[in-house]
Amino acid sequence: MRESLFLFRLIPPRADFAQTLTDAEQHAMDGHTEYWKELLAAGRVVVYGPVADPEGVWGLGVLRGADRAEVLAIGEADPSVRAGVTTFEVLEILGGRTG
Protein backbone atom coordinates (compact mmCIF):
# COMPACT_ATOMS: atom_id res chain seq x y z
CA MET A 1 0.00 0.00 0.00
CA ARG A 2 1.40 3.39 -1.01
CA GLU A 3 1.54 5.98 1.73
CA SER A 4 0.95 9.66 1.12
CA LEU A 5 2.41 12.63 2.96
CA PHE A 6 0.27 14.98 5.01
CA LEU A 7 0.84 18.38 6.57
CA PHE A 8 -0.37 18.49 10.16
CA ARG A 9 -0.84 21.89 11.76
CA LEU A 10 -1.34 22.03 15.52
CA ILE A 11 -3.29 25.17 16.37
CA PRO A 12 -2.86 26.72 19.82
CA PRO A 13 -5.73 28.47 21.59
CA ARG A 14 -4.09 31.92 21.54
CA ALA A 15 -1.20 33.75 19.88
CA ASP A 16 0.92 33.94 23.05
CA PHE A 17 0.25 30.32 24.05
CA ALA A 18 3.94 29.33 24.08
CA GLN A 19 4.69 32.11 26.55
CA THR A 20 1.61 31.82 28.79
CA LEU A 21 1.01 28.10 29.34
CA THR A 22 -0.98 27.20 32.43
CA ASP A 23 0.08 24.13 34.42
CA ALA A 24 -2.72 22.08 32.85
CA GLU A 25 -1.74 23.23 29.35
CA GLN A 26 1.92 22.41 30.06
CA HIS A 27 0.90 18.91 31.16
CA ALA A 28 -1.09 18.41 27.94
CA MET A 29 1.82 19.69 25.85
CA ASP A 30 4.25 17.37 27.64
CA GLY A 31 1.99 14.49 26.57
CA HIS A 32 1.89 15.92 23.05
CA THR A 33 5.70 15.99 22.88
CA GLU A 34 6.02 12.37 24.02
CA TYR A 35 3.31 11.27 21.58
CA TRP A 36 5.12 12.87 18.62
CA LYS A 37 8.46 11.40 19.71
CA GLU A 38 6.81 7.97 19.57
CA LEU A 39 5.34 8.68 16.12
CA LEU A 40 8.78 9.75 14.90
CA ALA A 41 10.42 6.62 16.30
CA ALA A 42 7.76 4.49 14.61
CA GLY A 43 8.53 6.09 11.23
CA ARG A 44 5.14 7.80 10.92
CA VAL A 45 6.61 11.32 11.08
CA VAL A 46 9.07 12.85 8.61
CA VAL A 47 9.60 16.08 10.56
CA TYR A 48 7.87 17.97 13.35
CA GLY A 49 8.37 21.00 15.55
CA PRO A 50 7.17 24.46 16.49
CA VAL A 51 7.04 27.16 13.82
CA ALA A 52 8.24 30.66 14.73
CA ASP A 53 5.34 32.48 13.08
CA PRO A 54 5.28 36.24 13.86
CA GLU A 55 1.52 35.85 14.44
CA GLY A 56 2.11 33.18 17.11
CA VAL A 57 3.92 29.86 17.39
CA TRP A 58 2.10 26.79 16.04
CA GLY A 59 3.12 23.17 15.53
CA LEU A 60 4.01 21.57 12.21
CA GLY A 61 4.30 17.91 11.39
CA VAL A 62 4.68 16.00 8.16
CA LEU A 63 3.24 12.51 8.51
CA ARG A 64 3.09 9.40 6.38
CA GLY A 65 -0.34 7.82 6.12
CA ALA A 66 -2.50 5.61 3.94
CA ASP A 67 -5.18 8.30 3.75
CA ARG A 68 -6.44 11.48 5.37
CA ALA A 69 -8.72 9.55 7.74
CA GLU A 70 -5.72 7.73 9.21
CA VAL A 71 -3.87 11.00 9.84
CA LEU A 72 -7.00 12.60 11.31
CA ALA A 73 -7.18 9.70 13.76
CA ILE A 74 -3.54 10.32 14.72
CA GLY A 75 -4.39 13.97 15.35
CA GLU A 76 -7.47 13.14 17.39
CA ALA A 77 -5.35 10.87 19.62
CA ASP A 78 -2.84 13.66 20.38
CA PRO A 79 -2.94 14.29 24.15
CA SER A 80 -3.14 18.08 23.70
CA VAL A 81 -6.14 17.68 21.38
CA ARG A 82 -7.82 15.14 23.66
CA ALA A 83 -7.35 17.56 26.58
CA GLY A 84 -9.09 20.32 24.60
CA VAL A 85 -5.97 22.52 24.67
CA THR A 86 -5.24 22.57 20.91
CA THR A 87 -7.00 21.89 17.63
CA PHE A 88 -5.47 20.81 14.35
CA GLU A 89 -5.86 20.65 10.60
CA VAL A 90 -4.59 18.09 8.09
CA LEU A 91 -3.82 18.68 4.43
CA GLU A 92 -2.48 16.17 1.91
CA ILE A 93 0.81 17.04 0.23
CA LEU A 94 0.05 16.18 -3.38
CA GLY A 95 2.83 14.15 -4.96
CA GLY A 96 5.01 14.68 -1.90
CA ARG A 97 8.50 13.20 -1.88
CA THR A 98 11.11 12.74 0.83
CA GLY A 99 14.86 12.57 0.48
Phi, psi and omega in degrees: 000129180281132176262145176258168176255144182226140172272129178245124179243117177270123188253117179284165183283345181202159185297325182262023183308314183298335182263345189233029181302134170279171178300318179295319178294320178299318179299315179297320180288328174298317176297320177301314181298315179297319179300314181288329173298319178294318178297320178296313180298329179279357179082011180277336185248133176275314180203150173204159176159170178285147179252128181277070179280131178302337179277350182138137181297139173220166184261139178240138171219147170243120185243152170265137178200156179292324180199173183299323181300321179296317180289324175300320178296321176299315179296318181294335179274353180299129182304326180288330176286313179301327180281354180079015182276320182235167169235179181206165171224154181229132178227135177286139174267106186291123179066024184299146179228151174239157181263000000 
